[in-house]
Amino acid sequence: MRIERADVVVTSPGRNFVTLRLQTTDGVVGLGDGTLNGRELAVASYLRDHVAPLLVGREAHDVEDTWQYLSRGAYWRRGPVTMTAIAAVDMALWDIKGKVAGLPVYQLLGGRSRRGALAYGHASGTTLEALMTSIRNHLDRGFRAIRLQTGVPGLGKVYGVGTDQGVGQKYDYEPAGRTAVPVEEDWDTRAYLRHIPSVFEAVRAEFGPELPLLHDAHHRLSPNEAAQLGRSLEPYDLFWLEDVTPADNPEALRRVRAMTTTPLAIGEVLTSIHDYRTLVTEQLIDYVRSSPAHTGGITGVKKLMDFAALYGIRSGFHQPTDISPVGMAAALHLDIALHNFGIQEFMEHNERTLEVFRTSYTFADGLLDPGETPGLGVDLDLDLAAQLEYTPAYLPVNRLRDGTLHDW
Ligand code: KDG
Ligand code: MG
């Protein structure tokens, strides 16, 4: 069974998504997510101009060989654009294999290891009161683990804080502005470090000790500041503290690790098993944050998680709404199959997106499940997708109060 067609579909149902659609000589269709937020067309071109011509005529069943062919064979290795493009191909091939076998992909990865994947939702508020409402809204919708992001007194818009919700309203955070240049946010680490512990104290007092709580520091702290934050949050028993330092210097976490027992997660911007060598072998982290969509697909992440398993490190795959439902499905099949699953991020896609991508995964009682549809379990409505044109959208940049550009 050979690959006969390889088409790249760019669509924008409220945000931009890149999807690779492969079709075999037997008429089987496979979908892969190639979305890289703010750099979507770079991956679309990589796929369309450099990868699709190599795929046509290849054996569709040879998932591992195609993965090696595209990563070793390109000579230029790793990096987010390359690894997202390889991810798209890999997911589409697993989708095809599952459809041909008549099995959901998780069955091909070793079968079911759990009833469902514990999901965490994003609660946020510009004020403590708004945050409490957001947490209640999430609990009412079935979430059993919550990430908290909060406004900081004296700062304007802060990462992860959406429009304040009324009772029963949904979280609607969308950082990527549809503007010609990135929006500029401001940042003050000392103000942040002073404020955050008081928020966790109030939330623990209100919701008790059982609820798993998470927080994303989004790459902004020095190792010493990160250690300070980890220590100050120890009394509130976090499930994890994410991306405390910029991920491109894994050694920075040695100091953080030595200073605090708060569990650490990192890696949404890491794209290869090689990026994790120090983090994993020195046990500097507790959770891997890479997503299949940016880390070479199911094949890339399976290798990474089997390596992490040797050191007792678990998964917490990145899944904001800037990864498409196809990428979400790929993560869920891994979540159900991997022994060293930890938790799954879950931001719900908007209704328009779920009209373009028809999914078979479910969320009930705090748990996600990929469903039993053969393959990944996602269909793409090509006609609707074609009507929703790409619009440039950039993630924000961050500046300190004196104007210095800081990590966002
Ligand atoms: O595109 C960038 C987002 O995916 C990122 O800011 C989201 O940090 C994030 C998270 O934890 O979901
Ligand atoms: Mg994050």
Short mmCIF file of C-alpha atoms in Angstrom, two decimals, residues 13 17 19 52 97 104 113 139 165 202 212 280 288-289 311 343 348 362 364 379 385 400:
data_model
loop_
_atom_site.label_atom_id
_atom_site.label_comp_id
_atom_site.label_asym_id
_atom_site.label_seq_id
_atom_site.Cartn_x
_atom_site.Cartn_y
_atom_site.Cartn_z
CA PRO A 13 -11.37 28.38 12.34
CA PHE A 17 -3.96 25.04 11.79
CA THR A 19 -2.82 19.56 8.54
CA ALA A 52 5.43 15.75 0.10
CA LYS A 97 -2.04 1.97 9.96
CA PRO A 104 -7.54 2.69 17.42
CA SER A 113 -2.93 0.98 30.50
CA LEU A 139 -14.86 21.94 38.49
CA GLN A 165 -15.36 34.63 33.45
CA ALA A 202 -6.05 31.36 49.18
CA PRO A 212 -4.20 18.79 42.03
CA VAL A 280 16.33 12.91 32.20
CA VAL A 288 7.97 15.86 30.12
CA ARG A 289 5.95 18.67 28.51
CA TYR A 311 14.34 7.43 35.33
CA ILE A 343 -1.45 14.07 33.27
CA GLU A 348 -11.14 22.91 24.72
CA THR A 362 -14.37 12.27 24.96
CA ALA A 364 -16.03 12.79 31.29
CA ASP A 379 -11.95 13.56 10.28
CA ALA A 385 -11.49 24.11 5.92
CA LEU A 400 10.75 44.49 31.47
#
